[in-house]
């Protein structure tokens, strides 16, 4: 993830990496227009997908069947909601709500009822993810000056900082066995995928590429990590080029042990925010194939891509 911009739009830029304009340097890729439907994640039984969308004029949380049917809106607020994840037992959903220059992490029942605020700092708190046992939630926060990884109990208690660097670190995700965390860091000058122990120790870099990597998630068996990266950058990109629209982002996996990197999508438009299904057979992701970001699914090897949402 890029360093978080200090302005009223920074939470959207930092957490979702979805700038909606293209620069001349990347004019070869089609413009991805709003509103966006994105950030899908699976229910524990693999039968439903929860996601956020601006299809009704404001970015809200929705749920649908895994085949794209029966879309139901779960939130309805003046603010914007992003990045929803089912709890491991499927009974709750965590997400964050952005309002002006701050964002707050919430949890609600899986039917949209009983929303509860978990963070209340006047700053950025975003990108929540559950531990495999549902007891804790990991997230990132800017409360101490820059984006760092924190963990808290599922009720918002015992909020503890795990990383302490001058670089932004964000988009954390628990390993399937709960022993390690996956996250994005720019500590080495470029956004790369890292892992660390659940207590913040034993940090290890998984990717090493001049192109920035984003939003990494584990495979169900913990052997691979899926993420997206931006293509089309020159060998020595300028800051403006790095911050330009992610108009040609593609999805990759990397083997946790061997480091082997495999590209799954091969398009001239944006594909991003991938996540494996609970059985590892499918991947849900966002794609701009239609000119607007919509939810798609594909087989785990990148074949048989299907579009699930078709909002205007």
PDB file of C-alpha atoms in Angstrom:
ATOM      1  CA  UNK A   1       0.000   0.000   0.000  1.00  0.00           C
ATOM      2  CA  UNK A   2       1.195   3.499  -0.740  1.00  0.00           C
ATOM      3  CA  UNK A   3       1.850   5.886   2.092  1.00  0.00           C
ATOM      4  CA  UNK A   4      -1.468   7.233   3.284  1.00  0.00           C
ATOM      5  CA  UNK A   5      -2.239  10.686   1.892  1.00  0.00           C
ATOM      6  CA  UNK A   6      -3.071  13.179   4.641  1.00  0.00           C
ATOM      7  CA  UNK A   7      -6.313  14.577   3.289  1.00  0.00           C
ATOM      8  CA  UNK A   8     -10.014  13.899   3.590  1.00  0.00           C
ATOM      9  CA  UNK A   9      -9.901  11.177   0.945  1.00  0.00           C
ATOM     10  CA  UNK A  10      -6.912   9.286   2.345  1.00  0.00           C
ATOM     11  CA  UNK A  11      -8.873   6.400   3.850  1.00  0.00           C
ATOM     12  CA  UNK A  12     -10.288   5.417   0.479  1.00  0.00           C
ATOM     13  CA  UNK A  13      -6.898   5.732  -1.188  1.00  0.00           C
ATOM     14  CA  UNK A  14      -5.045   3.853   1.541  1.00  0.00           C
ATOM     15  CA  UNK A  15      -7.449   0.979   2.045  1.00  0.00           C
ATOM     16  CA  UNK A  16      -8.901   0.318  -1.346  1.00  0.00           C
ATOM     17  CA  UNK A  17      -6.236   1.533  -3.790  1.00  0.00           C
ATOM     18  CA  UNK A  18      -8.925   2.454  -6.267  1.00  0.00           C
ATOM     19  CA  UNK A  19      -8.167   5.845  -7.793  1.00  0.00           C
ATOM     20  CA  UNK A  20     -10.608   6.409 -10.606  1.00  0.00           C
ATOM     21  CA  UNK A  21      -8.570   8.569 -13.009  1.00  0.00           C
ATOM     22  CA  UNK A  22      -5.868   7.601 -15.477  1.00  0.00           C
ATOM     23  CA  UNK A  23      -2.687   9.502 -16.267  1.00  0.00           C
ATOM     24  CA  UNK A  24      -1.181   9.863 -19.702  1.00  0.00           C
ATOM     25  CA  UNK A  25       1.456   7.299 -18.760  1.00  0.00           C
ATOM     26  CA  UNK A  26      -1.223   4.610 -18.559  1.00  0.00           C
ATOM     27  CA  UNK A  27      -3.614   5.773 -21.270  1.00  0.00           C
ATOM     28  CA  UNK A  28      -3.446   2.390 -22.962  1.00  0.00           C
ATOM     29  CA  UNK A  29      -5.713   0.877 -20.272  1.00  0.00           C
ATOM     30  CA  UNK A  30      -9.433   1.700 -20.229  1.00  0.00           C
ATOM     31  CA  UNK A  31     -10.779   4.106 -17.649  1.00  0.00           C
ATOM     32  CA  UNK A  32     -12.569   2.380 -14.772  1.00  0.00           C
ATOM     33  CA  UNK A  33     -15.622   4.483 -13.988  1.00  0.00           C
ATOM     34  CA  UNK A  34     -17.718   4.573 -10.814  1.00  0.00           C
ATOM     35  CA  UNK A  35     -19.743   3.578  -8.983  1.00  0.00           C
ATOM     36  CA  UNK A  36     -17.664   0.605  -7.861  1.00  0.00           C
ATOM     37  CA  UNK A  37     -18.714  -2.822  -6.602  1.00  0.00           C
ATOM     38  CA  UNK A  38     -15.753  -4.471  -4.917  1.00  0.00           C
ATOM     39  CA  UNK A  39     -14.035  -6.030  -1.865  1.00  0.00           C
ATOM     40  CA  UNK A  40     -15.905  -9.325  -1.880  1.00  0.00           C
ATOM     41  CA  UNK A  41     -15.252 -11.998   0.743  1.00  0.00           C
ATOM     42  CA  UNK A  42     -16.789 -15.413   1.320  1.00  0.00           C
ATOM     43  CA  UNK A  43     -19.046 -16.761   4.039  1.00  0.00           C
ATOM     44  CA  UNK A  44     -17.423 -19.657   5.945  1.00  0.00           C
ATOM     45  CA  UNK A  45     -19.558 -22.218   4.109  1.00  0.00           C
ATOM     46  CA  UNK A  46     -18.806 -20.686   0.704  1.00  0.00           C
ATOM     47  CA  UNK A  47     -22.462 -20.088  -0.175  1.00  0.00           C
ATOM     48  CA  UNK A  48     -22.482 -16.268   0.081  1.00  0.00           C
ATOM     49  CA  UNK A  49     -20.344 -13.252  -0.705  1.00  0.00           C
ATOM     50  CA  UNK A  50     -20.345  -9.987   1.221  1.00  0.00           C
ATOM     51  CA  UNK A  51     -19.054  -6.864  -0.551  1.00  0.00           C
ATOM     52  CA  UNK A  52     -19.302  -3.077  -0.720  1.00  0.00           C
ATOM     53  CA  UNK A  53     -20.872  -1.126  -3.562  1.00  0.00           C
ATOM     54  CA  UNK A  54     -21.931   2.375  -4.596  1.00  0.00           C
ATOM     55  CA  UNK A  55     -24.741   0.968  -6.726  1.00  0.00           C
ATOM     56  CA  UNK A  56     -27.401   2.904  -4.775  1.00  0.00           C
ATOM     57  CA  UNK A  57     -25.500   6.187  -4.589  1.00  0.00           C
ATOM     58  CA  UNK A  58     -23.397   5.622  -1.478  1.00  0.00           C
ATOM     59  CA  UNK A  59     -20.816   2.949  -0.703  1.00  0.00           C
ATOM     60  CA  UNK A  60     -22.652   0.389   1.459  1.00  0.00           C
ATOM     61  CA  UNK A  61     -22.341  -3.266   2.472  1.00  0.00           C
ATOM     62  CA  UNK A  62     -24.284  -5.940   0.546  1.00  0.00           C
ATOM     63  CA  UNK A  63     -24.539  -9.710   0.602  1.00  0.00           C
ATOM     64  CA  UNK A  64     -25.472 -12.129  -2.185  1.00  0.00           C
ATOM     65  CA  UNK A  65     -25.454 -15.809  -2.998  1.00  0.00           C
ATOM     66  CA  UNK A  66     -22.187 -17.135  -4.406  1.00  0.00           C
ATOM     67  CA  UNK A  67     -23.763 -17.278  -7.897  1.00  0.00           C
ATOM     68  CA  UNK A  68     -24.624 -13.544  -7.793  1.00  0.00           C
ATOM     69  CA  UNK A  69     -28.323 -13.959  -6.995  1.00  0.00           C
ATOM     70  CA  UNK A  70     -30.410 -12.469  -4.177  1.00  0.00           C
ATOM     71  CA  UNK A  71     -28.407  -9.277  -3.574  1.00  0.00           C
ATOM     72  CA  UNK A  72     -29.405  -7.707  -0.249  1.00  0.00           C
ATOM     73  CA  UNK A  73     -28.280  -4.366   1.180  1.00  0.00           C
ATOM     74  CA  UNK A  74     -27.115  -4.565   4.819  1.00  0.00           C
ATOM     75  CA  UNK A  75     -26.132  -0.976   5.699  1.00  0.00           C
ATOM     76  CA  UNK A  76     -27.794   2.364   5.051  1.00  0.00           C
ATOM     77  CA  UNK A  77     -25.923   5.360   6.485  1.00  0.00           C
ATOM     78  CA  UNK A  78     -24.818   8.842   5.348  1.00  0.00           C
ATOM     79  CA  UNK A  79     -21.191   7.672   5.613  1.00  0.00           C
ATOM     80  CA  UNK A  80     -19.485   5.086   3.402  1.00  0.00           C
ATOM     81  CA  UNK A  81     -18.809   1.462   4.368  1.00  0.00           C
ATOM     82  CA  UNK A  82     -16.000  -0.698   3.025  1.00  0.00           C
ATOM     83  CA  UNK A  83     -14.078  -3.946   3.292  1.00  0.00           C
ATOM     84  CA  UNK A  84     -16.524  -6.404   4.906  1.00  0.00           C
ATOM     85  CA  UNK A  85     -15.534  -9.841   6.246  1.00  0.00           C
ATOM     86  CA  UNK A  86     -17.653 -12.612   7.721  1.00  0.00           C
ATOM     87  CA  UNK A  87     -16.686 -13.918  11.146  1.00  0.00           C
ATOM     88  CA  UNK A  88     -15.447 -17.543  11.145  1.00  0.00           C
ATOM     89  CA  UNK A  89     -18.845 -18.798  12.380  1.00  0.00           C
ATOM     90  CA  UNK A  90     -20.734 -16.670   9.835  1.00  0.00           C
ATOM     91  CA  UNK A  91     -22.798 -14.869  12.467  1.00  0.00           C
ATOM     92  CA  UNK A  92     -21.165 -11.417  12.196  1.00  0.00           C
ATOM     93  CA  UNK A  93     -19.538  -9.105   9.675  1.00  0.00           C
ATOM     94  CA  UNK A  94     -16.763  -6.625  10.385  1.00  0.00           C
ATOM     95  CA  UNK A  95     -16.135  -3.593   8.158  1.00  0.00           C
ATOM     96  CA  UNK A  96     -15.029   0.013   8.404  1.00  0.00           C
ATOM     97  CA  UNK A  97     -17.013   3.196   7.987  1.00  0.00           C
ATOM     98  CA  UNK A  98     -15.387   6.275   6.442  1.00  0.00           C
ATOM     99  CA  UNK A  99     -16.704   9.735   7.264  1.00  0.00           C
ATOM    100  CA  UNK A 100     -14.606  12.746   6.330  1.00  0.00           C
ATOM    101  CA  UNK A 101     -11.031  12.449   7.596  1.00  0.00           C
ATOM    102  CA  UNK A 102     -11.557   9.457   9.880  1.00  0.00           C
ATOM    103  CA  UNK A 103     -12.730   5.882   9.670  1.00  0.00           C
ATOM    104  CA  UNK A 104     -14.123   3.601  12.355  1.00  0.00           C
ATOM    105  CA  UNK A 105     -14.262  -0.195  12.527  1.00  0.00           C
ATOM    106  CA  UNK A 106     -17.659  -1.780  13.133  1.00  0.00           C
ATOM    107  CA  UNK A 107     -19.119  -5.215  13.601  1.00  0.00           C
ATOM    108  CA  UNK A 108     -22.731  -6.146  12.851  1.00  0.00           C
ATOM    109  CA  UNK A 109     -24.878  -9.245  12.755  1.00  0.00           C
ATOM    110  CA  UNK A 110     -24.765 -11.126   9.448  1.00  0.00           C
ATOM    111  CA  UNK A 111     -28.239  -9.829   8.569  1.00  0.00           C
ATOM    112  CA  UNK A 112     -27.127  -6.189   9.027  1.00  0.00           C
ATOM    113  CA  UNK A 113     -28.635  -5.771  12.467  1.00  0.00           C
ATOM    114  CA  UNK A 114     -27.071  -4.530  15.697  1.00  0.00           C
ATOM    115  CA  UNK A 115     -24.077  -2.546  14.344  1.00  0.00           C
ATOM    116  CA  UNK A 116     -21.488  -1.851  17.068  1.00  0.00           C
ATOM    117  CA  UNK A 117     -18.568   0.557  16.878  1.00  0.00           C
ATOM    118  CA  UNK A 118     -15.232  -0.992  17.893  1.00  0.00           C
ATOM    119  CA  UNK A 119     -12.856   1.969  17.506  1.00  0.00           C
ATOM    120  CA  UNK A 120     -13.529   5.601  18.303  1.00  0.00           C
ATOM    121  CA  UNK A 121     -10.255   7.467  17.680  1.00  0.00           C
ATOM    122  CA  UNK A 122     -10.488  10.622  15.582  1.00  0.00           C
ATOM    123  CA  UNK A 123      -8.224   9.119  12.939  1.00  0.00           C
ATOM    124  CA  UNK A 124      -7.997   6.278  10.410  1.00  0.00           C
ATOM    125  CA  UNK A 125      -8.903   2.751  11.545  1.00  0.00           C
ATOM    126  CA  UNK A 126      -9.451   0.335   8.672  1.00  0.00           C
ATOM    127  CA  UNK A 127      -8.980  -3.055   6.984  1.00  0.00           C
ATOM    128  CA  UNK A 128     -10.279  -5.367   9.744  1.00  0.00           C
ATOM    129  CA  UNK A 129      -9.905  -9.160   9.601  1.00  0.00           C
ATOM    130  CA  UNK A 130     -10.890 -11.916  12.064  1.00  0.00           C
ATOM    131  CA  UNK A 131      -8.717 -14.478  13.783  1.00  0.00           C
ATOM    132  CA  UNK A 132      -9.668 -18.038  12.759  1.00  0.00           C
ATOM    133  CA  UNK A 133     -11.388 -18.546  16.140  1.00  0.00           C
ATOM    134  CA  UNK A 134     -13.278 -15.229  15.921  1.00  0.00           C
ATOM    135  CA  UNK A 135     -11.864 -13.996  19.229  1.00  0.00           C
ATOM    136  CA  UNK A 136      -9.835 -11.091  17.845  1.00  0.00           C
ATOM    137  CA  UNK A 137      -9.739  -8.620  14.955  1.00  0.00           C
ATOM    138  CA  UNK A 138      -6.583  -7.303  13.333  1.00  0.00           C
ATOM    139  CA  UNK A 139      -6.616  -3.892  11.611  1.00  0.00           C
ATOM    140  CA  UNK A 140      -4.456  -0.912  10.840  1.00  0.00           C
ATOM    141  CA  UNK A 141      -4.627   2.512  12.442  1.00  0.00           C
ATOM    142  CA  UNK A 142      -2.972   5.908  12.119  1.00  0.00           C
ATOM    143  CA  UNK A 143      -3.622   6.815  15.751  1.00  0.00           C
ATOM    144  CA  UNK A 144       0.115   7.023  16.509  1.00  0.00           C
ATOM    145  CA  UNK A 145       1.087   9.051  13.446  1.00  0.00           C
ATOM    146  CA  UNK A 146       1.383   6.589  10.568  1.00  0.00           C
ATOM    147  CA  UNK A 147      -0.321   3.395   9.445  1.00  0.00           C
ATOM    148  CA  UNK A 148       0.593   0.499  11.757  1.00  0.00           C
ATOM    149  CA  UNK A 149      -0.889  -2.929  12.504  1.00  0.00           C
ATOM    150  CA  UNK A 150      -3.011  -3.387  15.641  1.00  0.00           C
ATOM    151  CA  UNK A 151      -5.057  -6.198  17.142  1.00  0.00           C
ATOM    152  CA  UNK A 152      -8.080  -6.062  19.447  1.00  0.00           C
ATOM    153  CA  UNK A 153     -10.619  -8.371  21.025  1.00  0.00           C
ATOM    154  CA  UNK A 154     -13.741  -8.958  18.935  1.00  0.00           C
ATOM    155  CA  UNK A 155     -15.665  -6.581  21.227  1.00  0.00           C
ATOM    156  CA  UNK A 156     -13.106  -3.773  20.696  1.00  0.00           C
ATOM    157  CA  UNK A 157     -11.203  -4.311  23.939  1.00  0.00           C
ATOM    158  CA  UNK A 158      -7.454  -4.654  24.503  1.00  0.00           C
ATOM    159  CA  UNK A 159      -6.308  -2.739  21.423  1.00  0.00           C
ATOM    160  CA  UNK A 160      -2.590  -3.474  21.000  1.00  0.00           C
ATOM    161  CA  UNK A 161      -0.050  -2.185  18.497  1.00  0.00           C
ATOM    162  CA  UNK A 162       2.031  -4.872  16.731  1.00  0.00           C
ATOM    163  CA  UNK A 163       4.305  -2.914  14.356  1.00  0.00           C
ATOM    164  CA  UNK A 164       6.556   0.046  15.125  1.00  0.00           C
ATOM    165  CA  UNK A 165       8.145   1.516  11.996  1.00  0.00           C
ATOM    166  CA  UNK A 166       8.322   4.839  10.189  1.00  0.00           C
ATOM    167  CA  UNK A 167       6.796   3.205   7.097  1.00  0.00           C
ATOM    168  CA  UNK A 168       3.097   2.641   6.497  1.00  0.00           C
ATOM    169  CA  UNK A 169       1.985  -0.951   7.152  1.00  0.00           C
ATOM    170  CA  UNK A 170      -1.557  -2.059   6.509  1.00  0.00           C
ATOM    171  CA  UNK A 171      -4.081  -4.547   5.064  1.00  0.00           C
ATOM    172  CA  UNK A 172      -3.408  -7.296   7.637  1.00  0.00           C
ATOM    173  CA  UNK A 173      -4.777 -10.834   7.347  1.00  0.00           C
ATOM    174  CA  UNK A 174      -4.599 -13.834   9.707  1.00  0.00           C
ATOM    175  CA  UNK A 175      -3.133 -17.133   8.543  1.00  0.00           C
ATOM    176  CA  UNK A 176      -5.579 -20.082   8.571  1.00  0.00           C
ATOM    177  CA  UNK A 177      -3.951 -21.518  11.710  1.00  0.00           C
ATOM    178  CA  UNK A 178      -3.842 -18.135  13.474  1.00  0.00           C
ATOM    179  CA  UNK A 179      -0.093 -18.239  14.019  1.00  0.00           C
ATOM    180  CA  UNK A 180       0.969 -15.562  11.540  1.00  0.00           C
ATOM    181  CA  UNK A 181      -0.162 -12.325   9.980  1.00  0.00           C
ATOM    182  CA  UNK A 182       0.097 -11.182   6.393  1.00  0.00           C
ATOM    183  CA  UNK A 183       0.352  -7.473   5.607  1.00  0.00           C
ATOM    184  CA  UNK A 184       1.625  -4.843   3.177  1.00  0.00           C
ATOM    185  CA  UNK A 185       4.576  -2.617   4.069  1.00  0.00           C
ATOM    186  CA  UNK A 186       6.576   0.091   2.307  1.00  0.00           C
ATOM    187  CA  UNK A 187       9.466  -0.240   4.782  1.00  0.00           C
ATOM    188  CA  UNK A 188      11.903  -1.121   1.973  1.00  0.00           C
ATOM    189  CA  UNK A 189      10.783   1.691  -0.316  1.00  0.00           C
ATOM    190  CA  UNK A 190       8.110  -0.188  -2.251  1.00  0.00           C
ATOM    191  CA  UNK A 191       4.814  -1.791  -1.257  1.00  0.00           C
ATOM    192  CA  UNK A 192       5.562  -5.492  -0.705  1.00  0.00           C
ATOM    193  CA  UNK A 193       3.944  -8.480   0.990  1.00  0.00           C
ATOM    194  CA  UNK A 194       5.284  -9.459   4.422  1.00  0.00           C
ATOM    195  CA  UNK A 195       4.428 -11.959   7.130  1.00  0.00           C
ATOM    196  CA  UNK A 196       5.050 -11.862  10.872  1.00  0.00           C
ATOM    197  CA  UNK A 197       4.155 -13.878  13.930  1.00  0.00           C
ATOM    198  CA  UNK A 198       0.804 -13.090  15.539  1.00  0.00           C
ATOM    199  CA  UNK A 199       2.625 -11.147  18.275  1.00  0.00           C
ATOM    200  CA  UNK A 200       4.512  -8.987  15.740  1.00  0.00           C
ATOM    201  CA  UNK A 201       7.785 -10.920  15.730  1.00  0.00           C
ATOM    202  CA  UNK A 202       9.763 -12.838  13.069  1.00  0.00           C
ATOM    203  CA  UNK A 203       8.976 -10.599  10.121  1.00  0.00           C
ATOM    204  CA  UNK A 204       9.631 -11.960   6.658  1.00  0.00           C
ATOM    205  CA  UNK A 205       9.327 -10.377   3.216  1.00  0.00           C
ATOM    206  CA  UNK A 206       7.484 -12.549   0.667  1.00  0.00           C
ATOM    207  CA  UNK A 207       7.662 -10.418  -2.484  1.00  0.00           C
ATOM    208  CA  UNK A 208      10.482  -8.403  -4.002  1.00  0.00           C
ATOM    209  CA  UNK A 209       9.501  -6.610  -7.166  1.00  0.00           C
ATOM    210  CA  UNK A 210       9.807  -2.998  -8.421  1.00  0.00           C
ATOM    211  CA  UNK A 211       6.039  -2.989  -8.965  1.00  0.00           C
ATOM    212  CA  UNK A 212       3.930  -2.292  -5.846  1.00  0.00           C
ATOM    213  CA  UNK A 213       1.879  -5.190  -4.442  1.00  0.00           C
ATOM    214  CA  UNK A 214      -1.495  -4.838  -2.713  1.00  0.00           C
ATOM    215  CA  UNK A 215      -4.128  -6.577  -0.568  1.00  0.00           C
ATOM    216  CA  UNK A 216      -2.631  -9.988   0.139  1.00  0.00           C
ATOM    217  CA  UNK A 217      -4.742 -12.930   1.416  1.00  0.00           C
ATOM    218  CA  UNK A 218      -3.904 -16.503   2.401  1.00  0.00           C
ATOM    219  CA  UNK A 219      -5.020 -19.638   0.634  1.00  0.00           C
ATOM    220  CA  UNK A 220      -7.145 -21.886   2.907  1.00  0.00           C
ATOM    221  CA  UNK A 221      -4.262 -24.291   3.473  1.00  0.00           C
ATOM    222  CA  UNK A 222      -1.774 -21.488   4.156  1.00  0.00           C
ATOM    223  CA  UNK A 223       0.604 -22.575   1.390  1.00  0.00           C
ATOM    224  CA  UNK A 224       0.044 -19.607  -0.927  1.00  0.00           C
ATOM    225  CA  UNK A 225      -0.732 -15.930  -0.790  1.00  0.00           C
ATOM    226  CA  UNK A 226      -2.883 -14.163  -3.364  1.00  0.00           C
ATOM    227  CA  UNK A 227      -2.523 -10.461  -4.113  1.00  0.00           C
ATOM    228  CA  UNK A 228      -2.568  -7.976  -6.956  1.00  0.00           C
ATOM    229  CA  UNK A 229       0.164  -5.871  -8.463  1.00  0.00           C
ATOM    230  CA  UNK A 230       0.360  -3.072 -10.963  1.00  0.00           C
ATOM    231  CA  UNK A 231       1.850  -3.618 -14.409  1.00  0.00           C
ATOM    232  CA  UNK A 232       3.012  -1.080 -16.969  1.00  0.00           C
ATOM    233  CA  UNK A 233       5.397   0.893 -14.757  1.00  0.00           C
ATOM    234  CA  UNK A 234       8.711   2.006 -16.249  1.00  0.00           C
ATOM    235  CA  UNK A 235      11.939   0.713 -14.698  1.00  0.00           C
ATOM    236  CA  UNK A 236      12.322   3.865 -12.587  1.00  0.00           C
ATOM    237  CA  UNK A 237       8.804   5.186 -12.059  1.00  0.00           C
ATOM    238  CA  UNK A 238       8.197   8.674 -10.723  1.00  0.00           C
ATOM    239  CA  UNK A 239       6.067   9.232  -7.650  1.00  0.00           C
ATOM    240  CA  UNK A 240       3.301  10.570  -9.905  1.00  0.00           C
ATOM    241  CA  UNK A 241       3.399   7.391 -11.980  1.00  0.00           C
ATOM    242  CA  UNK A 242       3.249   5.217  -8.859  1.00  0.00           C
ATOM    243  CA  UNK A 243       0.250   7.188  -7.586  1.00  0.00           C
ATOM    244  CA  UNK A 244      -1.598   7.098 -10.907  1.00  0.00           C
ATOM    245  CA  UNK A 245      -4.693   4.967 -11.468  1.00  0.00           C
ATOM    246  CA  UNK A 246      -4.306   1.224 -11.011  1.00  0.00           C
ATOM    247  CA  UNK A 247      -5.686   0.848 -14.513  1.00  0.00           C
ATOM    248  CA  UNK A 248      -3.676  -2.279 -15.300  1.00  0.00           C
ATOM    249  CA  UNK A 249      -3.511  -4.308 -12.086  1.00  0.00           C
ATOM    250  CA  UNK A 250      -3.256  -8.101 -12.298  1.00  0.00           C
ATOM    251  CA  UNK A 251      -3.693 -10.937  -9.801  1.00  0.00           C
ATOM    252  CA  UNK A 252      -0.854 -13.203  -8.692  1.00  0.00           C
ATOM    253  CA  UNK A 253      -0.127 -15.908  -6.167  1.00  0.00           C
ATOM    254  CA  UNK A 254       3.171 -16.529  -4.405  1.00  0.00           C
ATOM    255  CA  UNK A 255       4.174 -19.795  -2.759  1.00  0.00           C
ATOM    256  CA  UNK A 256       4.960 -19.138   0.917  1.00  0.00           C
ATOM    257  CA  UNK A 257       7.835 -21.627   0.988  1.00  0.00           C
ATOM    258  CA  UNK A 258       9.425 -21.512  -2.466  1.00  0.00           C
ATOM    259  CA  UNK A 259       8.613 -17.914  -3.402  1.00  0.00           C
ATOM    260  CA  UNK A 260       7.319 -19.044  -6.802  1.00  0.00           C
ATOM    261  CA  UNK A 261       5.115 -16.328  -8.274  1.00  0.00           C
ATOM    262  CA  UNK A 262       2.256 -17.213 -10.659  1.00  0.00           C
ATOM    263  CA  UNK A 263       0.182 -14.712 -12.644  1.00  0.00           C
ATOM    264  CA  UNK A 264      -3.533 -15.599 -12.824  1.00  0.00           C
ATOM    265  CA  UNK A 265      -5.081 -12.760 -14.855  1.00  0.00           C
ATOM    266  CA  UNK A 266      -3.864 -11.389 -18.190  1.00  0.00           C
ATOM    267  CA  UNK A 267      -5.893  -8.309 -19.141  1.00  0.00           C
ATOM    268  CA  UNK A 268      -5.487  -4.658 -20.085  1.00  0.00           C
ATOM    269  CA  UNK A 269      -7.967  -3.563 -17.411  1.00  0.00           C
ATOM    270  CA  UNK A 270      -7.909  -3.601 -13.634  1.00  0.00           C
ATOM    271  CA  UNK A 271      -8.252  -6.857 -11.671  1.00  0.00           C
ATOM    272  CA  UNK A 272      -7.800  -6.561  -7.915  1.00  0.00           C
ATOM    273  CA  UNK A 273      -8.758  -7.475  -4.323  1.00  0.00           C
ATOM    274  CA  UNK A 274      -8.702 -11.283  -4.760  1.00  0.00           C
ATOM    275  CA  UNK A 275      -9.714 -13.745  -2.027  1.00  0.00           C
ATOM    276  CA  UNK A 276      -9.884 -17.545  -2.053  1.00  0.00           C
ATOM    277  CA  UNK A 277     -13.113 -19.429  -1.371  1.00  0.00           C
ATOM    278  CA  UNK A 278     -13.102 -21.513   1.849  1.00  0.00           C
ATOM    279  CA  UNK A 279     -12.373 -24.725  -0.078  1.00  0.00           C
ATOM    280  CA  UNK A 280      -9.675 -23.068  -2.211  1.00  0.00           C
ATOM    281  CA  UNK A 281     -11.357 -23.932  -5.511  1.00  0.00           C
ATOM    282  CA  UNK A 282     -12.432 -20.411  -6.496  1.00  0.00           C
ATOM    283  CA  UNK A 283     -11.273 -16.826  -6.226  1.00  0.00           C
ATOM    284  CA  UNK A 284     -13.557 -13.818  -5.891  1.00  0.00           C
ATOM    285  CA  UNK A 285     -12.126 -10.516  -7.110  1.00  0.00           C
ATOM    286  CA  UNK A 286     -13.019  -7.115  -8.536  1.00  0.00           C
ATOM    287  CA  UNK A 287     -12.550  -6.441 -12.242  1.00  0.00           C
ATOM    288  CA  UNK A 288     -13.088  -3.482 -14.547  1.00  0.00           C
ATOM    289  CA  UNK A 289     -13.740  -5.627 -17.608  1.00  0.00           C
ATOM    290  CA  UNK A 290     -17.166  -3.984 -18.071  1.00  0.00           C
ATOM    291  CA  UNK A 291     -15.821  -0.427 -17.565  1.00  0.00           C
ATOM    292  CA  UNK A 292     -16.829  -0.354 -13.891  1.00  0.00           C
ATOM    293  CA  UNK A 293     -15.494  -2.403 -11.023  1.00  0.00           C
ATOM    294  CA  UNK A 294     -17.752  -5.424 -10.527  1.00  0.00           C
ATOM    295  CA  UNK A 295     -17.457  -8.682  -8.591  1.00  0.00           C
ATOM    296  CA  UNK A 296     -16.152 -11.664 -10.568  1.00  0.00           C
ATOM    297  CA  UNK A 297     -15.137 -15.207  -9.676  1.00  0.00           C
ATOM    298  CA  UNK A 298     -12.677 -17.578 -11.333  1.00  0.00           C
ATOM    299  CA  UNK A 299     -11.239 -20.994 -10.733  1.00  0.00           C
ATOM    300  CA  UNK A 300      -8.139 -21.152  -8.534  1.00  0.00           C
ATOM    301  CA  UNK A 301      -5.927 -21.541 -11.623  1.00  0.00           C
ATOM    302  CA  UNK A 302      -7.327 -18.360 -13.226  1.00  0.00           C
ATOM    303  CA  UNK A 303      -9.691 -20.118 -15.635  1.00  0.00           C
ATOM    304  CA  UNK A 304     -13.447 -19.757 -16.140  1.00  0.00           C
ATOM    305  CA  UNK A 305     -13.898 -16.109 -15.149  1.00  0.00           C
ATOM    306  CA  UNK A 306     -17.532 -15.157 -14.501  1.00  0.00           C
ATOM    307  CA  UNK A 307     -19.024 -11.735 -13.716  1.00  0.00           C
ATOM    308  CA  UNK A 308     -21.481 -11.820 -10.782  1.00  0.00           C
ATOM    309  CA  UNK A 309     -22.647  -8.206 -10.344  1.00  0.00           C
ATOM    310  CA  UNK A 310     -23.971  -5.847 -13.016  1.00  0.00           C
ATOM    311  CA  UNK A 311     -24.813  -2.566 -11.278  1.00  0.00           C
ATOM    312  CA  UNK A 312     -25.177   0.625 -13.339  1.00  0.00           C
TER     313      UNK A 312
END
